[in-house]
One Martini backbone bead per residue (centre of mass of N, CA, C, O) as a GRO file, in nm:
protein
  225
    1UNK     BB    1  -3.342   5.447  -9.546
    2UNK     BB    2  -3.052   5.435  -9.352
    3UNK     BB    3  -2.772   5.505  -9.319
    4UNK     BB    4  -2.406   5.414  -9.290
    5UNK     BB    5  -2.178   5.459  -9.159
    6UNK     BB    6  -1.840   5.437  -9.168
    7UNK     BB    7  -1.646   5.335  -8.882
    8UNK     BB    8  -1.820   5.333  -8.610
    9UNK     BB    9  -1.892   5.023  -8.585
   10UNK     BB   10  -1.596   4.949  -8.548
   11UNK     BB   11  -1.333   4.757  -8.414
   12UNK     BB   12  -1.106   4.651  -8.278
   13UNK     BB   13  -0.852   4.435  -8.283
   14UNK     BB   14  -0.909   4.139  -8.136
   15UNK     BB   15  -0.822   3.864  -7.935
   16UNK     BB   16  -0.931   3.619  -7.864
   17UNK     BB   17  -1.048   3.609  -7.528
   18UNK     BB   18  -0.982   3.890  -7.529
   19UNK     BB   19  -0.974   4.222  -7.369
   20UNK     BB   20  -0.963   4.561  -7.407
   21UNK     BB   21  -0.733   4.593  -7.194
   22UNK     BB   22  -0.534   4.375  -7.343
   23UNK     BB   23  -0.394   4.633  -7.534
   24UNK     BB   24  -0.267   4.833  -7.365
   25UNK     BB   25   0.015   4.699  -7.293
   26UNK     BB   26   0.095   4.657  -7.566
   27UNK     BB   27   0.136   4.996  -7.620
   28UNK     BB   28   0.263   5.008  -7.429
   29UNK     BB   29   0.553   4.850  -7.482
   30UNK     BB   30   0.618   5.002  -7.774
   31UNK     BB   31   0.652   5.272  -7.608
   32UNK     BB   32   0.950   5.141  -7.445
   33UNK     BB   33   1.135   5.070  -7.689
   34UNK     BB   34   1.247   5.317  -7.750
   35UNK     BB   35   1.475   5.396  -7.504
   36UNK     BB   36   1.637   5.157  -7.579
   37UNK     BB   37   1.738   5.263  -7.866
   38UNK     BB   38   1.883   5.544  -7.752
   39UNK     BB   39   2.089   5.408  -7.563
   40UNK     BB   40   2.259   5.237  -7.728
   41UNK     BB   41   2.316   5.481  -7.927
   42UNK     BB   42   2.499   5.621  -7.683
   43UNK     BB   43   2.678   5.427  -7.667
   44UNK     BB   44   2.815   5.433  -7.898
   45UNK     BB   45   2.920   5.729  -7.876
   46UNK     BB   46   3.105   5.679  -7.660
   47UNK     BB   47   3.291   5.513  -7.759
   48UNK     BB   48   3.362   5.708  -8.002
   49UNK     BB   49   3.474   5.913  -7.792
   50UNK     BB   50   3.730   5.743  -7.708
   51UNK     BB   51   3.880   5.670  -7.948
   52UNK     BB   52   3.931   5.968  -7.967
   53UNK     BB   53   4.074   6.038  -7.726
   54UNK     BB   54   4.297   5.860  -7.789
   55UNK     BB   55   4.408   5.940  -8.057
   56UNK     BB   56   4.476   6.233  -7.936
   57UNK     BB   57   4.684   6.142  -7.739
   58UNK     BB   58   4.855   5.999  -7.915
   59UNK     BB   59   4.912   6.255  -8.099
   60UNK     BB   60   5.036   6.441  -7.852
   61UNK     BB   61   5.287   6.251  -7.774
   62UNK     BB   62   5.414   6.295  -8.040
   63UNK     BB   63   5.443   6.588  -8.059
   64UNK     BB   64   5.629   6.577  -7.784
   65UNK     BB   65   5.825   6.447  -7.891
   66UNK     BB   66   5.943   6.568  -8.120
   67UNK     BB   67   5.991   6.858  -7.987
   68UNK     BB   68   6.220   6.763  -7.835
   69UNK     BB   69   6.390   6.613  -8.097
   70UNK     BB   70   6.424   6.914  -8.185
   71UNK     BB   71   6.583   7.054  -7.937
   72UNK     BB   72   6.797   6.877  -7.942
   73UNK     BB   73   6.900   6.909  -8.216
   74UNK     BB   74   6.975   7.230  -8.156
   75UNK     BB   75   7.177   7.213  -7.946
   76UNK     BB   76   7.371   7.015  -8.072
   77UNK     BB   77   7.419   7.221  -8.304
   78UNK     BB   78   7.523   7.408  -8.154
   79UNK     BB   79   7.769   7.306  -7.988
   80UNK     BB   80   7.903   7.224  -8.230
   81UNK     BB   81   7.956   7.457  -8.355
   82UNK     BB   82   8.131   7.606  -8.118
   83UNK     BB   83   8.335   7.404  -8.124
   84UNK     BB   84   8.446   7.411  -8.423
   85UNK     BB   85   8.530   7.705  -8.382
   86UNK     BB   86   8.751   7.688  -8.196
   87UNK     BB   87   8.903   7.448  -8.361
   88UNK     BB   88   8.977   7.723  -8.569
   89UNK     BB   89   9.094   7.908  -8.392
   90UNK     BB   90   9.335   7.757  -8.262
   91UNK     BB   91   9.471   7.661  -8.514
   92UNK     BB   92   9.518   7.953  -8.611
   93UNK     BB   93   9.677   8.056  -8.349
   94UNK     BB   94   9.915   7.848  -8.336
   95UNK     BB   95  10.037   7.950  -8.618
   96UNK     BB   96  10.099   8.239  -8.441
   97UNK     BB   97  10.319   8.184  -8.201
   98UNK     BB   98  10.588   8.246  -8.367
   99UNK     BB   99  10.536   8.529  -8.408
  100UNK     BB  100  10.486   8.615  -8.088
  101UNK     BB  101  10.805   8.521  -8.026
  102UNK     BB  102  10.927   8.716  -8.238
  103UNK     BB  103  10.793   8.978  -8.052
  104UNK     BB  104  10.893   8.932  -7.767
  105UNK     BB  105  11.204   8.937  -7.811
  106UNK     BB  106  11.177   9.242  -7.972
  107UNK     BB  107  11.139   9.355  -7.659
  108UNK     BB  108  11.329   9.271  -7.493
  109UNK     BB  109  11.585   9.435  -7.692
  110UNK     BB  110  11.428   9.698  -7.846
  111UNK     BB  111  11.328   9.594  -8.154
  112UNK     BB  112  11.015   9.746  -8.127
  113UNK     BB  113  10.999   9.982  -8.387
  114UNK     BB  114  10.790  10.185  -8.545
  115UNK     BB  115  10.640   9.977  -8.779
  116UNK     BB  116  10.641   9.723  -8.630
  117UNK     BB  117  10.494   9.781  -8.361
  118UNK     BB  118  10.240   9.863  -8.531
  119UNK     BB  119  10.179   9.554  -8.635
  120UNK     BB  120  10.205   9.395  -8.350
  121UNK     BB  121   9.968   9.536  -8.182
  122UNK     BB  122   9.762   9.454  -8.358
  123UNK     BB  123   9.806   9.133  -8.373
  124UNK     BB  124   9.728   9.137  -8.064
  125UNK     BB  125   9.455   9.251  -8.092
  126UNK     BB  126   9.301   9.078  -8.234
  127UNK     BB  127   9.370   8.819  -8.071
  128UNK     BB  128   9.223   8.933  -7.818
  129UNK     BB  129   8.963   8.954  -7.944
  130UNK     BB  130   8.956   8.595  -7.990
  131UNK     BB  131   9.100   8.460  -7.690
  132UNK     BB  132   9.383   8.527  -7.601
  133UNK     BB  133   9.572   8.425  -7.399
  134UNK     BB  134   9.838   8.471  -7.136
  135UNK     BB  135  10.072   8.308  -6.961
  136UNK     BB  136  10.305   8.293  -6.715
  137UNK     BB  137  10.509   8.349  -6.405
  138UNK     BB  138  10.708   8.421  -6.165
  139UNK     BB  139  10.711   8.228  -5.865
  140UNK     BB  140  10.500   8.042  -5.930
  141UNK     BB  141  10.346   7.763  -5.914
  142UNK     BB  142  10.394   7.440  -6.011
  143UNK     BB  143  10.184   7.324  -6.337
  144UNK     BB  144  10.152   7.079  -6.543
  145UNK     BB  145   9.903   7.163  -6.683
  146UNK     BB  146  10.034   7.435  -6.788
  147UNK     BB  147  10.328   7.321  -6.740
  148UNK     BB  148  10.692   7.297  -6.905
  149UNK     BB  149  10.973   7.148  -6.769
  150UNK     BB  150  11.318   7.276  -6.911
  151UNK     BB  151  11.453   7.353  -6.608
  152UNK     BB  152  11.619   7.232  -6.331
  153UNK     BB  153  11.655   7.322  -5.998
  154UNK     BB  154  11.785   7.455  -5.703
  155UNK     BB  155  11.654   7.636  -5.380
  156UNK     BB  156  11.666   7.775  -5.076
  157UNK     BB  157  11.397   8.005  -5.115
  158UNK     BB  158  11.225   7.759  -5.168
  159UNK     BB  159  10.892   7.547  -5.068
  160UNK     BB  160  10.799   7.511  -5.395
  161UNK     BB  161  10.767   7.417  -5.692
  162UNK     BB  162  10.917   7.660  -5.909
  163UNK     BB  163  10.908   7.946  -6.112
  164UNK     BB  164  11.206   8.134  -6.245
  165UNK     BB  165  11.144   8.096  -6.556
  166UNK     BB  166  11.016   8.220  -6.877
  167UNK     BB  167  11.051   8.111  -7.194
  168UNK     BB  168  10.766   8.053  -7.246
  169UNK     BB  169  10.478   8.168  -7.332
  170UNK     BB  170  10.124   8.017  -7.256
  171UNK     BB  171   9.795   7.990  -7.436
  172UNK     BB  172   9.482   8.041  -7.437
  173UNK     BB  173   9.109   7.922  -7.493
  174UNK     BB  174   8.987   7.998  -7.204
  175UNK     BB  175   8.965   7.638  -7.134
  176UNK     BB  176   9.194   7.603  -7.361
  177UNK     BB  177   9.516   7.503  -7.425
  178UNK     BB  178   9.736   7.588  -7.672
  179UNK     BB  179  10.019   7.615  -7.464
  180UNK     BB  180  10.226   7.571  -7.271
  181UNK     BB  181  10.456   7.689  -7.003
  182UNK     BB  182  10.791   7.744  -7.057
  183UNK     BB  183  11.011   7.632  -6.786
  184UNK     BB  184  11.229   7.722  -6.465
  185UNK     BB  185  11.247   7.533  -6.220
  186UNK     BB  186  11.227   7.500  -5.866
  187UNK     BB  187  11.368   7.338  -5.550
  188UNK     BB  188  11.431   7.234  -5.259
  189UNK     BB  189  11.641   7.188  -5.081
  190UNK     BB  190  11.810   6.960  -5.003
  191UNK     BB  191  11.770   6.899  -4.649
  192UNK     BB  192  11.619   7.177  -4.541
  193UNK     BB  193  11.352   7.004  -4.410
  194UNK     BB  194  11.545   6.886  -4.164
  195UNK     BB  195  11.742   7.105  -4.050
  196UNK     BB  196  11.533   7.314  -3.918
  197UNK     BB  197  11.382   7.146  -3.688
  198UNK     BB  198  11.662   7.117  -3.516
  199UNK     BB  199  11.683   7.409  -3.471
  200UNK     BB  200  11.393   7.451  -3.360
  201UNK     BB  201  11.474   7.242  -3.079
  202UNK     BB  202  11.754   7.376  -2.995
  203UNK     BB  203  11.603   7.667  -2.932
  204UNK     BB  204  11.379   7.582  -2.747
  205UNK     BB  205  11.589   7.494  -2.530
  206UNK     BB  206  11.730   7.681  -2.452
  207UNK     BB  207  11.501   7.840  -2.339
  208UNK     BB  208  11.422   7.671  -2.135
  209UNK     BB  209  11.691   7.721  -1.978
  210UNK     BB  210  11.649   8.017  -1.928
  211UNK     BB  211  11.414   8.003  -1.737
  212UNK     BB  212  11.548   7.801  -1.530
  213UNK     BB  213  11.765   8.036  -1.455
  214UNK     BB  214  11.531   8.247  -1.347
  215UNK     BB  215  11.371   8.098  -1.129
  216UNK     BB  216  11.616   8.082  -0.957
  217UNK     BB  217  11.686   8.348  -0.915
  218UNK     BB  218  11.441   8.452  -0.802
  219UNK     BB  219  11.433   8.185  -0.534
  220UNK     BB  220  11.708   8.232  -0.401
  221UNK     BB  221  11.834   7.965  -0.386
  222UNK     BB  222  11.914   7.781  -0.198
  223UNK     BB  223  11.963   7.722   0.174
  224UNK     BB  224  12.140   7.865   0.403
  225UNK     BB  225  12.300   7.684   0.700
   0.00000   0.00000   0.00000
């Protein structure tokens, strides 16, 4: 009696009805679902690269924006620095204009002598490498936002609001009046601008009347009859 095999005589489950040819589509359909299971899987991770792209975009312009609002922050703070520094400047200096001019008077005298000398030299010295200037000279035009007059009068010999002499000079810091120059200014003459071109019209005629009395007689004047 011979065995039999387990297994050789087996044949696949086929549902009623079908043949094994209708077997084959079923296995191709079920090998098919596999790629659209790993789009699916790809949309997701493109979604969540999407996510992280803005969110690192917006983490970045936060940066700049910070970055900006720090570097206005240290400008700002320079600049009060430097002003601060000028008005604690300016106020020390201020305080020292009256030694200065008790310092110019002693010189315009002749009583700057000696150690007071040596000492007044130094304060100047030292004022001008702080960035005191002095200004205000004679002859210069008057100009209100620097100069301040206590003294008006007439002169015939100038043609418009002159400083004419330095009563104290001025000092700034850079751009900064630290005190105007006061000064005695003069005006021209009143009515010296009225009565001048009347002059030079006067001139004028005369010349004009010396040509044509010139002329006529070089034309050797009317013909005798």
């Amino acid at each position: 009696m011979t065995e039999e095999t387990p297994g050789f005589d087996e044949k696949p489950d086929v549902p009623s009805g079908a043949t094994p040819d209708d077997a084959e589509p079923q296995a191709a359909s079920e090998e098919g679902a596999a790629p659209a299971g790993d789009a699916s899987e790809n949309a997701g991770l493109v979604a969540q690269l999407d996510q992280v792209r803005t969110a690192l975009n917006e983490r970045t312009a936060d940066l700049q924006r910070l970055q900006a609002e720090y570097q206005n922050y240290r400008r700002r703070v320079e600049r009060d620095r430097v002003a601060v520094k000028e008005v604690a400047v300016a106020n020390l200096l201020s305080e020292l204009l009256p030694v200065l001019d008790d310092i110019g008077r002693a010189r315009d005298h002749g009583e700057l002598v000696g150690g007071f000398k040596s000492v007044a030299e130094s304060l100047e010295a030292v004022i001008a490498k702080m960035g005191l200037q002095q200004f205000g000279k004679e002859g210069e035009p008057f100009d209100p936002t620097i100069h301040e007059a206590l003294m008006h009068s007439y002169a015939p010999d100038v043609t418009e609001t002159t400083c004419v002499a330095i009563l104290q000079p001025g000092y700034r810091i850079g751009e900064r009046t630290i005190r105007p120059a006061r000064v005695a200014v003069a005006e021209p003459q009143p009515g010296a601008q009225t009565v001048k071109p009347a002059e030079d019209a006067a001139e004028a005629q005369d010349a004009s009347g010396a040509e044509d009395n010139a002329g006529t007689k070089e034309s050797g004047g009317p013909d005798e009859g």
